[in-house]
PDB file of C-alpha atoms and ligand atoms in Angstrom:
ATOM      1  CA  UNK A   6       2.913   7.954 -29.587  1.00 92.00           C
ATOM      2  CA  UNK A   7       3.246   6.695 -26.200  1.00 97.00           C
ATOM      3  CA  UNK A   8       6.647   4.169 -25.502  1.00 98.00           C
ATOM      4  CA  UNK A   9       6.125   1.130 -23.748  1.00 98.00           C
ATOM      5  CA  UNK A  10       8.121  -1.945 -22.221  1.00 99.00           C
ATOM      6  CA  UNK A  11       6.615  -5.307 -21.633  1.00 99.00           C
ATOM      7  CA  UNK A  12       9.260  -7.528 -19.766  1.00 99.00           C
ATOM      8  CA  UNK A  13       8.069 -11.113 -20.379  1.00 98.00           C
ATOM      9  CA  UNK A  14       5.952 -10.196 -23.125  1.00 98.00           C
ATOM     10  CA  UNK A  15       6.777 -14.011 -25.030  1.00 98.00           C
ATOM     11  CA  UNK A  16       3.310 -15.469 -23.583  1.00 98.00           C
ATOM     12  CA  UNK A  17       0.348 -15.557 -21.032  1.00 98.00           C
ATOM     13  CA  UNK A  18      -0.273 -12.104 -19.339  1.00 98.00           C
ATOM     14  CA  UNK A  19       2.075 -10.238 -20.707  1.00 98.00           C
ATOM     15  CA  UNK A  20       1.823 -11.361 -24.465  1.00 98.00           C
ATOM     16  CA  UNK A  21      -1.598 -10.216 -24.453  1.00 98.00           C
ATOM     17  CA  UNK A  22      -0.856  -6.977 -22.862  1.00 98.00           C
ATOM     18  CA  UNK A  23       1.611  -6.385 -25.064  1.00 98.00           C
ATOM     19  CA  UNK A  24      -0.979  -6.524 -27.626  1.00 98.00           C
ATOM     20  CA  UNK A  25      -3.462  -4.306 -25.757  1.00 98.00           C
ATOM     21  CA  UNK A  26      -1.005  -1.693 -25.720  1.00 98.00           C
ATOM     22  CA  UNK A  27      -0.199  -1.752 -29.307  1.00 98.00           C
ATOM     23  CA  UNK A  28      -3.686  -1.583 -30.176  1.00 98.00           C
ATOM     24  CA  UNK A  29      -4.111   1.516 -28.349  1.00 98.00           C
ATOM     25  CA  UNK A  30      -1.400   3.251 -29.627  1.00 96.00           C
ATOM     26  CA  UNK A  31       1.341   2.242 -27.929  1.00 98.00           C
ATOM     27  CA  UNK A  32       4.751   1.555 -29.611  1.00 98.00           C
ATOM     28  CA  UNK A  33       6.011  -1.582 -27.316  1.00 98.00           C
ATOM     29  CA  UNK A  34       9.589  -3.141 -26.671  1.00 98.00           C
ATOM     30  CA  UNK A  35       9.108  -6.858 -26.384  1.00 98.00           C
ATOM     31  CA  UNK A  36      11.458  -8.709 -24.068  1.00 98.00           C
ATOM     32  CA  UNK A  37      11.808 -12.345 -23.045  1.00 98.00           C
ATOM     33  CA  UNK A  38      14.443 -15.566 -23.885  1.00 98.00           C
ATOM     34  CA  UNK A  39      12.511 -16.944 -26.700  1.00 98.00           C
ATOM     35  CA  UNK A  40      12.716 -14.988 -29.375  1.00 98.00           C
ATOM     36  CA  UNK A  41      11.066 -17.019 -31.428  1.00 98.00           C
ATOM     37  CA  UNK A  42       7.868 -16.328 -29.500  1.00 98.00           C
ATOM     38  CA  UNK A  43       8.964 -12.439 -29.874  1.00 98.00           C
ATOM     39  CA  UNK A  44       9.466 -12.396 -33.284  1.00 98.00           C
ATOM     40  CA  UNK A  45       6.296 -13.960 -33.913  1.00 98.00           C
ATOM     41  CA  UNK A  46       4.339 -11.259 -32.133  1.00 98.00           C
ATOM     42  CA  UNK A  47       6.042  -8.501 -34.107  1.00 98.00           C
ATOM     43  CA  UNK A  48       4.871 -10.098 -37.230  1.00 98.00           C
ATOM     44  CA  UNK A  49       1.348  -9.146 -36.241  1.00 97.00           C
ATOM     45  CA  UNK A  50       1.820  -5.580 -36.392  1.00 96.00           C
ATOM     46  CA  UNK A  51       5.704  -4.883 -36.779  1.00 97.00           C
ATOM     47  CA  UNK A  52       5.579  -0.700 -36.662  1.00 96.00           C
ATOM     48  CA  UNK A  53       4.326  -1.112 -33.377  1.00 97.00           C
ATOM     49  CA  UNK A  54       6.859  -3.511 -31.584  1.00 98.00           C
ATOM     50  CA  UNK A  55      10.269  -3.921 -31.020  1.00 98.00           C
ATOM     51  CA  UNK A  56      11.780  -6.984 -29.892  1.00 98.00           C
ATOM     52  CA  UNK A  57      15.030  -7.334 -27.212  1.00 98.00           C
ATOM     53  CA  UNK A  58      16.200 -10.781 -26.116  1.00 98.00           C
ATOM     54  CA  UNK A  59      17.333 -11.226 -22.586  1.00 98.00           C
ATOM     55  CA  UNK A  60      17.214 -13.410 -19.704  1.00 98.00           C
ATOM     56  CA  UNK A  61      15.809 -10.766 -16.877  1.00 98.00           C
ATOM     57  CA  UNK A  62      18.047 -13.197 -14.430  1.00 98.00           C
ATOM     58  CA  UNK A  63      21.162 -11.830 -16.256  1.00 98.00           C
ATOM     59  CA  UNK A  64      21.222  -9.178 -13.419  1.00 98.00           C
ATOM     60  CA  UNK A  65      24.270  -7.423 -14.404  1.00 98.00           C
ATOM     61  CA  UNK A  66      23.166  -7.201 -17.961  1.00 98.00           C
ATOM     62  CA  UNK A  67      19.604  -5.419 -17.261  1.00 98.00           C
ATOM     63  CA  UNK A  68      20.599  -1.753 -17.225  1.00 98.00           C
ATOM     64  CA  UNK A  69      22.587  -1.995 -20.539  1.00 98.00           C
ATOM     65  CA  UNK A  70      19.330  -4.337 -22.339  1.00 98.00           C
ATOM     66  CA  UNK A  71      16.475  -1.769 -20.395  1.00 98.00           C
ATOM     67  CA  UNK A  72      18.522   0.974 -21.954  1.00 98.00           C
ATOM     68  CA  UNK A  73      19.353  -0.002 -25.306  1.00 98.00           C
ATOM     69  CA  UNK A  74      15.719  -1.123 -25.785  1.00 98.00           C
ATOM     70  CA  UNK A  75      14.797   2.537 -24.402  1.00 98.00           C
ATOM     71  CA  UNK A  76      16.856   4.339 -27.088  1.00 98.00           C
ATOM     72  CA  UNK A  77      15.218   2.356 -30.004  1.00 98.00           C
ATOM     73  CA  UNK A  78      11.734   3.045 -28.885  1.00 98.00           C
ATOM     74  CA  UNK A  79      12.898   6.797 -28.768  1.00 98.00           C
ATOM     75  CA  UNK A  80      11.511   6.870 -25.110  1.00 98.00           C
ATOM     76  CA  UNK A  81      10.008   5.611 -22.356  1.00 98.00           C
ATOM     77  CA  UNK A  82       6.151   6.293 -20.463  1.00 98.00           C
ATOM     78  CA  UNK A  83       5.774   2.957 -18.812  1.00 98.00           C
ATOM     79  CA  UNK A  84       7.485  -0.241 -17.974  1.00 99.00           C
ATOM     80  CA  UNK A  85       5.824  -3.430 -17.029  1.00 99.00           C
ATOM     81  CA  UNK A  86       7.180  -5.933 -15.458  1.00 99.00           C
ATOM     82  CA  UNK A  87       5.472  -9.412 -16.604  1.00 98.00           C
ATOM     83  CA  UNK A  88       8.877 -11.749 -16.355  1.00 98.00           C
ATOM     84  CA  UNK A  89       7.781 -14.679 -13.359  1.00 98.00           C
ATOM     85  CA  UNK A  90       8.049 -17.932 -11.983  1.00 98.00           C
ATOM     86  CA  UNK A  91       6.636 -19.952  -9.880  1.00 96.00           C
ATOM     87  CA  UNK A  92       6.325 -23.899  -9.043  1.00 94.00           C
ATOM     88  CA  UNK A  93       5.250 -26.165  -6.295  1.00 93.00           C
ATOM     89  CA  UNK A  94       8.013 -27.238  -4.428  1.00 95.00           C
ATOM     90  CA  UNK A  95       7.064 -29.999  -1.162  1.00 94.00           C
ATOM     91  CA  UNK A  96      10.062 -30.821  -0.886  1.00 97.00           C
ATOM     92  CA  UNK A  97      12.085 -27.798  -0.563  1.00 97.00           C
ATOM     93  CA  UNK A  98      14.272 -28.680  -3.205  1.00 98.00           C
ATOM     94  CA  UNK A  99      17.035 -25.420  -2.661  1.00 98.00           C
ATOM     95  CA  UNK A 100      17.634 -25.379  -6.451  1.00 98.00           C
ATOM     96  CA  UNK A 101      14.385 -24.877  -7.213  1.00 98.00           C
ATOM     97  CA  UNK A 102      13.632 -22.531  -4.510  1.00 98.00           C
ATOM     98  CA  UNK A 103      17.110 -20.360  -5.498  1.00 98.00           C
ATOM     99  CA  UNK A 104      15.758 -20.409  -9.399  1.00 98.00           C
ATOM    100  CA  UNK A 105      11.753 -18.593  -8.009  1.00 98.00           C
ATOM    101  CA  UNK A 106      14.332 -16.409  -6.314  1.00 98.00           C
ATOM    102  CA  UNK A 107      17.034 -15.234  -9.109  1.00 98.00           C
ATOM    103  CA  UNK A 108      14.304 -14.244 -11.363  1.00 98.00           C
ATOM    104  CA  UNK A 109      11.335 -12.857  -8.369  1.00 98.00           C
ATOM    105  CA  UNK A 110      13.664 -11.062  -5.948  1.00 99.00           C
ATOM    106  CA  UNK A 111      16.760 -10.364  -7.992  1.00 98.00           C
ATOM    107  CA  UNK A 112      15.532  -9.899 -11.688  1.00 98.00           C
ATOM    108  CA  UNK A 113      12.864  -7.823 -10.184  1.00 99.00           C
ATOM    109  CA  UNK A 114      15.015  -6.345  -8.089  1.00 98.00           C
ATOM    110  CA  UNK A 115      17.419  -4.974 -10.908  1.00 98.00           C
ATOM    111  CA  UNK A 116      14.015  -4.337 -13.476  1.00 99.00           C
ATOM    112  CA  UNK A 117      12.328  -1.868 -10.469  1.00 98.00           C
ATOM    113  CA  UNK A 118      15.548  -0.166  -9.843  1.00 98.00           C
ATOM    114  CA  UNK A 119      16.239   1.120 -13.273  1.00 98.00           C
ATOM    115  CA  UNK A 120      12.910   1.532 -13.721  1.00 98.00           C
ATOM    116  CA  UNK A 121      12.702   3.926 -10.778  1.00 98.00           C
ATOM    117  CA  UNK A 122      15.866   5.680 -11.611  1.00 98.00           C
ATOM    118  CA  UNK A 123      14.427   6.339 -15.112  1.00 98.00           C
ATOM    119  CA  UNK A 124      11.745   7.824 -14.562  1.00 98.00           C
ATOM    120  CA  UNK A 125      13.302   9.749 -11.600  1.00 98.00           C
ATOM    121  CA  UNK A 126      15.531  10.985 -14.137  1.00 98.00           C
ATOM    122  CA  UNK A 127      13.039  11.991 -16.647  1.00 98.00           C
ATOM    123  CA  UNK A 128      10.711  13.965 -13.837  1.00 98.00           C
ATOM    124  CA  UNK A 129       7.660  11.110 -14.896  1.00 98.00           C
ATOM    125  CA  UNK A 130       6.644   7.706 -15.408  1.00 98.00           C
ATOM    126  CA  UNK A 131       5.221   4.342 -14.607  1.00 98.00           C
ATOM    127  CA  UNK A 132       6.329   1.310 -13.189  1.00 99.00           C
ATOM    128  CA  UNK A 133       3.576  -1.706 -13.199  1.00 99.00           C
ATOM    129  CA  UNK A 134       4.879  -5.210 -11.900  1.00 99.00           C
ATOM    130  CA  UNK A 135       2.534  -8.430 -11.930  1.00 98.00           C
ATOM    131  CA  UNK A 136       2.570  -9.679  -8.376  1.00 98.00           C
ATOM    132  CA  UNK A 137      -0.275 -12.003  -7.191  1.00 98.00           C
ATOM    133  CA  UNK A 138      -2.763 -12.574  -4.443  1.00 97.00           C
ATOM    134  CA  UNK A 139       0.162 -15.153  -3.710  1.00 96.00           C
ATOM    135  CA  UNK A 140       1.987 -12.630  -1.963  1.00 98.00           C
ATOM    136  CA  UNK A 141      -0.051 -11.737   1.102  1.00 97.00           C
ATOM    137  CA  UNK A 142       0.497 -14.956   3.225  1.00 97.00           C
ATOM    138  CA  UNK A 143       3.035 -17.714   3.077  1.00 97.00           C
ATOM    139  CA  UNK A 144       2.234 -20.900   1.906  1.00 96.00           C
ATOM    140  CA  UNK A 145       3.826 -24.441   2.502  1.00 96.00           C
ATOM    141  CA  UNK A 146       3.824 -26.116  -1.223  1.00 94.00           C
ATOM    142  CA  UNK A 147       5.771 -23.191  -2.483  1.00 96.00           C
ATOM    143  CA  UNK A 148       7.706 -21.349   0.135  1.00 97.00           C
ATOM    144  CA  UNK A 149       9.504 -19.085  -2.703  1.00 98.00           C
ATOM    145  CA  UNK A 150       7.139 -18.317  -4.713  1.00 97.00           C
ATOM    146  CA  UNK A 151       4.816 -17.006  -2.189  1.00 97.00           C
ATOM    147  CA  UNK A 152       7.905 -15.480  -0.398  1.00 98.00           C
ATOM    148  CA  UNK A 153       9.095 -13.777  -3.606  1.00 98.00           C
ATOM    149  CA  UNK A 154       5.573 -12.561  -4.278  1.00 98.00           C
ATOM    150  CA  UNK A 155       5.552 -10.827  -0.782  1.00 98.00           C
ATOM    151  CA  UNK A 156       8.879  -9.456  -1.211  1.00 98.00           C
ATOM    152  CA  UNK A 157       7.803  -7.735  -5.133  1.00 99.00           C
ATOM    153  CA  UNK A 158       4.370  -6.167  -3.102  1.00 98.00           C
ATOM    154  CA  UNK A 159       6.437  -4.607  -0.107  1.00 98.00           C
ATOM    155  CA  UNK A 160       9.310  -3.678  -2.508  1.00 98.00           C
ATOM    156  CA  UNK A 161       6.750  -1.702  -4.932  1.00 98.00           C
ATOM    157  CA  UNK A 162       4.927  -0.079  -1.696  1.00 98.00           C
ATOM    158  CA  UNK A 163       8.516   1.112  -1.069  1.00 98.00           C
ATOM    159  CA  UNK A 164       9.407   2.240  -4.275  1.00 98.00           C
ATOM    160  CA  UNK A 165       5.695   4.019  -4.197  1.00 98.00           C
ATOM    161  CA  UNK A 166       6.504   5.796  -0.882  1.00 98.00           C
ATOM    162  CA  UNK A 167       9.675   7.354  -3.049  1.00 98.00           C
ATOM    163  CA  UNK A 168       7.790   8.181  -5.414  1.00 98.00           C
ATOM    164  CA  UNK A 169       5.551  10.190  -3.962  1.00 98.00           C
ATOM    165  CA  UNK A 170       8.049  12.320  -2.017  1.00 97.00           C
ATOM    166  CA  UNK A 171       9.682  12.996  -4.864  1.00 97.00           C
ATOM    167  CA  UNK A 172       6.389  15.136  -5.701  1.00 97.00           C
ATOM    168  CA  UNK A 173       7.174  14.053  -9.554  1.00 97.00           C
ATOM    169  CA  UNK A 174       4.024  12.470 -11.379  1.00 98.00           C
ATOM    170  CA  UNK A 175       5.602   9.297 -10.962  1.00 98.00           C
ATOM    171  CA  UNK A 176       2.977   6.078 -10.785  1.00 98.00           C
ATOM    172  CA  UNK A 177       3.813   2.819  -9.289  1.00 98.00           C
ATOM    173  CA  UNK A 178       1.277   0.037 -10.049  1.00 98.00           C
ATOM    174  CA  UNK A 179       0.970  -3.723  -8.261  1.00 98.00           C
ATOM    175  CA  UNK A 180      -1.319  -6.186 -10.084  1.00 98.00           C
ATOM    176  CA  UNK A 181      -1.839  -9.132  -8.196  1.00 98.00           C
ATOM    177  CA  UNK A 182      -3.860 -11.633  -9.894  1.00 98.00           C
ATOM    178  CA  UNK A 183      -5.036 -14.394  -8.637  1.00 97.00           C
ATOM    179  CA  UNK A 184      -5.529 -17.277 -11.113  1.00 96.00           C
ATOM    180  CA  UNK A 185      -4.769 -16.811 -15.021  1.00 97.00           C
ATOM    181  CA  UNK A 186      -5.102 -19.033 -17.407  1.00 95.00           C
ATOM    182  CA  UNK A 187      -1.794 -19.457 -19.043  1.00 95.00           C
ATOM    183  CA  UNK A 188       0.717 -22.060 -18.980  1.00 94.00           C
ATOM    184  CA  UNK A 189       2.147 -20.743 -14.842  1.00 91.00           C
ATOM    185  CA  UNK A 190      -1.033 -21.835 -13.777  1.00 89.00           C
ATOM    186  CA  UNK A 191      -1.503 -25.261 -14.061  1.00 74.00           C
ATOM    187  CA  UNK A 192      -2.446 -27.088 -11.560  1.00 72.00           C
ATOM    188  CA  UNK A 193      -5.718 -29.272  -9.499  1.00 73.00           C
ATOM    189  CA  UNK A 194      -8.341 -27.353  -8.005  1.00 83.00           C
ATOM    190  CA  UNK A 195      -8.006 -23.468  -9.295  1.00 91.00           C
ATOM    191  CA  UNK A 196     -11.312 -21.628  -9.146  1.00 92.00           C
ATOM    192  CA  UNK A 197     -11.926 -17.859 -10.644  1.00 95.00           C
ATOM    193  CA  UNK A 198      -9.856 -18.275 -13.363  1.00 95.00           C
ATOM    194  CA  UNK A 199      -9.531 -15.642 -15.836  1.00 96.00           C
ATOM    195  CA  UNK A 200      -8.542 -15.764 -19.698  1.00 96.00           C
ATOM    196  CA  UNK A 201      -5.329 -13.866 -20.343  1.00 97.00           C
ATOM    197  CA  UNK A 202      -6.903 -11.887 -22.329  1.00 98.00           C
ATOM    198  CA  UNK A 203      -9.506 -10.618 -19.915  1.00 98.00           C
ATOM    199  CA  UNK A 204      -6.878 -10.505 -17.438  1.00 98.00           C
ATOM    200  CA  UNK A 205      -5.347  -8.171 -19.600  1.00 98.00           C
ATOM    201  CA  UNK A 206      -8.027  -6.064 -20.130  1.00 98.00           C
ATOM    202  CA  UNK A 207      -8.349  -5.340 -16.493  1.00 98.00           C
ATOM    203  CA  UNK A 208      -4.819  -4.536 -16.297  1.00 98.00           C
ATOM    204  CA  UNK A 209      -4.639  -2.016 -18.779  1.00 98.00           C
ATOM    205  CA  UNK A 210      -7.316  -0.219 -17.322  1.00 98.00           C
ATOM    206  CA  UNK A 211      -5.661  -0.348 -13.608  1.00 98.00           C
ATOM    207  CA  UNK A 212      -2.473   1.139 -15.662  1.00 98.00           C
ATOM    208  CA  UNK A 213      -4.713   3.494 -17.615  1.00 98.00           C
ATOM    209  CA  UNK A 214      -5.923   4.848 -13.889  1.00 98.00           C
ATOM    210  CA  UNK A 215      -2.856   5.126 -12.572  1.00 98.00           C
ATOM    211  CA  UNK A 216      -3.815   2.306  -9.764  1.00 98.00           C
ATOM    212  CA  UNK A 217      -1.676   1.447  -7.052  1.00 98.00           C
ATOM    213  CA  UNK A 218      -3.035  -1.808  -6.270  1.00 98.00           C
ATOM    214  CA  UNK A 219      -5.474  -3.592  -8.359  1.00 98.00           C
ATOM    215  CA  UNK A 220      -6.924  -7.432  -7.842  1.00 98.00           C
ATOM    216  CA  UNK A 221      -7.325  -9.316 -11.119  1.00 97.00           C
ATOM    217  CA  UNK A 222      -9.682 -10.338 -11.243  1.00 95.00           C
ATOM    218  CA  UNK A 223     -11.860  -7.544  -9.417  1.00 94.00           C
ATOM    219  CA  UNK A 224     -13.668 -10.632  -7.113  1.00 95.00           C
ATOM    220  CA  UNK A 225      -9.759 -11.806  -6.402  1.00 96.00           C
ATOM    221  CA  UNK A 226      -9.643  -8.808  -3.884  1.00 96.00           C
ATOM    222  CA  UNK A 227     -12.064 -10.831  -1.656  1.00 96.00           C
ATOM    223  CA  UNK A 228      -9.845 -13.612  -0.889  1.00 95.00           C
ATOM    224  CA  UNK A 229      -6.677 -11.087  -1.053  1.00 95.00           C
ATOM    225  CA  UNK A 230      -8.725  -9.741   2.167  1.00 96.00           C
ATOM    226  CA  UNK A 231      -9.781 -13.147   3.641  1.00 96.00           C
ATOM    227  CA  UNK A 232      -5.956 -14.364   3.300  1.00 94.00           C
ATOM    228  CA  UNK A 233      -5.352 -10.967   4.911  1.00 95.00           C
ATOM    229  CA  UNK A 234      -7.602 -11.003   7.802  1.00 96.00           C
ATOM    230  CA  UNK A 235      -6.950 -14.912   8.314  1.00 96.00           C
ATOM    231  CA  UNK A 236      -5.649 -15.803  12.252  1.00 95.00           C
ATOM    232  CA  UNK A 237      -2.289 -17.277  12.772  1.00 95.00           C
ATOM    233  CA  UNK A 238      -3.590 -19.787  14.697  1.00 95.00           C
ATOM    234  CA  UNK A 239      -5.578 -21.208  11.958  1.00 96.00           C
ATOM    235  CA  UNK A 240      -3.288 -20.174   8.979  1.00 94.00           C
ATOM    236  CA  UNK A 241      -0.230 -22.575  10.784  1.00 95.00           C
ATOM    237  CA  UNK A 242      -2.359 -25.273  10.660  1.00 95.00           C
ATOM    238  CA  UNK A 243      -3.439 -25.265   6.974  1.00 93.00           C
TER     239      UNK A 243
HETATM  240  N1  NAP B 303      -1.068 -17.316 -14.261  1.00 63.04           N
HETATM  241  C1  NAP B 303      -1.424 -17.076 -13.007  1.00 63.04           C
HETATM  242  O1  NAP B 303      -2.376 -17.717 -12.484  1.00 63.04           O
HETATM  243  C2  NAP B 303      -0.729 -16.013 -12.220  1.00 63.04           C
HETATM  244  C3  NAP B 303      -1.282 -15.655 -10.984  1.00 63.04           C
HETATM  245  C4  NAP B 303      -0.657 -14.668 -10.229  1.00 63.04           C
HETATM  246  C5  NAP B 303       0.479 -14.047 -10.709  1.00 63.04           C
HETATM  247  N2  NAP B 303       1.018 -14.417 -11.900  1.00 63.04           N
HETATM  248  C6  NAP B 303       2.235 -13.737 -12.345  1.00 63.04           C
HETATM  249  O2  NAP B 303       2.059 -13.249 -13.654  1.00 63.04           O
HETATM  250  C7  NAP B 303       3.341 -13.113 -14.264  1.00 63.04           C
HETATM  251  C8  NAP B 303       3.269 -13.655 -15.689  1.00 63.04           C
HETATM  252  O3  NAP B 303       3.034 -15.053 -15.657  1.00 63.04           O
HETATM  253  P1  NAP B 303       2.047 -15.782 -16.687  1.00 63.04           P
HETATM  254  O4  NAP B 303       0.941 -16.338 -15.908  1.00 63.04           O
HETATM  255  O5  NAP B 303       1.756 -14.889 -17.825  1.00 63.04           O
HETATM  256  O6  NAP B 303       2.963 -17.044 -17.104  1.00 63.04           O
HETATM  257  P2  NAP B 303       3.823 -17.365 -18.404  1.00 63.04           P
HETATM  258  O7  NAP B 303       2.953 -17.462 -19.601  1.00 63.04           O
HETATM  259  O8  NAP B 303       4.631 -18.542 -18.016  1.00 63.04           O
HETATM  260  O9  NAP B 303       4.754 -16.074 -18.598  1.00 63.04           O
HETATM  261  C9  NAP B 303       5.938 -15.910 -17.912  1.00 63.04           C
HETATM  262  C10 NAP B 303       6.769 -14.878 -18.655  1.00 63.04           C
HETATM  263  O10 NAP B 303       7.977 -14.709 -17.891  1.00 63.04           O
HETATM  264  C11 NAP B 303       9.058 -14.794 -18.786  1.00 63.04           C
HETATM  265  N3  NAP B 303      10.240 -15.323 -18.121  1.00 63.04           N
HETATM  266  C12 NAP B 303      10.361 -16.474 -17.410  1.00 63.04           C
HETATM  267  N4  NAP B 303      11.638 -16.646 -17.025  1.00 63.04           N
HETATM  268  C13 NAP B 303      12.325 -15.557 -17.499  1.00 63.04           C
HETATM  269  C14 NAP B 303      13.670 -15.151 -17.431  1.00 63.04           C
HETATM  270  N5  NAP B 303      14.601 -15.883 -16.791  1.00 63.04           N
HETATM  271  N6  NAP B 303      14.035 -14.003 -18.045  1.00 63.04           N
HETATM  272  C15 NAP B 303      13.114 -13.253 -18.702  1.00 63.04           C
HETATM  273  N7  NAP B 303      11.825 -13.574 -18.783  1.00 63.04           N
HETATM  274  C16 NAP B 303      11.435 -14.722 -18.198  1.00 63.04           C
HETATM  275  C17 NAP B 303       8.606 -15.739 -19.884  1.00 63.04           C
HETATM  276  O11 NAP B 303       9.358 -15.499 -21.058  1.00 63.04           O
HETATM  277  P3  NAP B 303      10.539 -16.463 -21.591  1.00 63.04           P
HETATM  278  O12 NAP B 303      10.265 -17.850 -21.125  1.00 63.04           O
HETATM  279  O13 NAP B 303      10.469 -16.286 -23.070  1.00 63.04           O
HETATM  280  O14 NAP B 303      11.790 -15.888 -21.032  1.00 63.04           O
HETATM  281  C18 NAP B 303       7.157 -15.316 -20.059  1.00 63.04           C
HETATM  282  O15 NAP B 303       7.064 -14.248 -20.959  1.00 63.04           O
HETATM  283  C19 NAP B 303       4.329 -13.854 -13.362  1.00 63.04           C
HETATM  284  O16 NAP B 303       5.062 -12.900 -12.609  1.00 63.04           O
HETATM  285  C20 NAP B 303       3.436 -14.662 -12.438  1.00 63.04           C
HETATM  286  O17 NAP B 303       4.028 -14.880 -11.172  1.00 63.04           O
HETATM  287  C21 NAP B 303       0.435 -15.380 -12.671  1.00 63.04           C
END
């Protein structure tokens, strides 16, 4: 049986990925704060997931928790890294923008590291994080969050470029979805949005291939390419 982590597996994306993975034969380790929300999913199938409580901002703590959780599940294939967040900030408020921050750039950070290491280690492997279209241009109603989406995408091409010297069948994979319905989301005038369920779908097949980059959904890779190709000039003035 294959050995799986979901970090941020309490609700939206990764909740229902969590479940796609079980029901292909995954055995899963569950992560998040509430536990209650863990625990809950267990109960739907409880040989096939493992629960570990943990705030993925808890930076110092994340090698020990990725570990122990490791151990229990008697192994590791693939980690995914679900844990986000995101909200609009006009004003700049520096707390909020610090909080996108501890969890985007610095819980990441310390998730993709051991990650990496891991799998280094153990000669295969792979690392999937959820990005999001968000991540390919800056955006002036939520400086971090777009910022911290950027950062995850060029940190995971790095990480990819390692990988691949290493010569090791190592896989790094960067979902970026645009919008998903689940409770990060809310918001006035979203368009293309996909259940978290089909969302899921499409991400377990991107893992399944062994994707480096996959738009969810599919369509979401034509504005990922209009963003892209936008001119400075224009993109200033927005
Ligand atoms: N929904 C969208 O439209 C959309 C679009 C593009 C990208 N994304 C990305 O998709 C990912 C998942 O978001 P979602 O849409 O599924 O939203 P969600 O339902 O709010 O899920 C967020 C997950 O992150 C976990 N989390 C938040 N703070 C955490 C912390 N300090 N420590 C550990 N876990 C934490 C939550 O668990 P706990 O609260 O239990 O800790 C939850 O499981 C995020 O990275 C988000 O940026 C979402």
């Amino acid at each position: 049986m294959k050995k799986a982590i979901v970090v941020g597996a309490s609700s939206g994306i990764g909740y229902q990925l969590a479940v796609l993975l079980s029901q292909n034969g995954y055995k899963v380790g569950i992560t998040g704060r509430r536990d209650q929300l863990l625990v809950n999913l267990k109960a739907t199938n409880p040989e096939q997931f493992i629960v570990s409580v943990f705030d993925a901002t808890d930076i110092a703590a994340i090698p020990q928790n990725l570990k122990v959780l490791t151990d229990e599940l008697g192994g590791l294939d693939l980690l995914v890294l679900s844990s986000g967040t995101g909200k609009i900030n006009p004003e700049l408020d520096i707390n909020i923008e610090q909080g996108i921050n501890a969890l985007n750039v610095a819980g990441f950070t310390a998730v993709a590291n051991w990650a990496f290491n891991f799998f280094q280690k153990q000669a295969f492997g792979q690392f999937a994080a959820i990005t999001s279209i968000a991540g390919i241009r800056g955006n002036r109603q939520a400086p971090a969050y777009f910022a911290s989406k950027a950062y995850q995408i060029n940190y995971l091409e790095s990480l990819r470029q390692k990988a691949t010297n290493t010569k090791l069948p190592i896989y790094i994979t960067d979902i970026r979805p645009g919008f998903v319905d689940t409770a990060m989301a809310a918001g006035e005038n979203l368009f293309w949005v996909a259940s978290a369920e089909k969302a899921a779908r499409q991400i377990f097949r991107a893992i399944e291939n062994k994707r480096d980059i996959a738009y969810v959904t599919k369509r979401w890779r034509i504005i990922g390419f209009l963003f892209w190709i936008l001119p400075k000039f224009i993109h200033k003035r927005l």
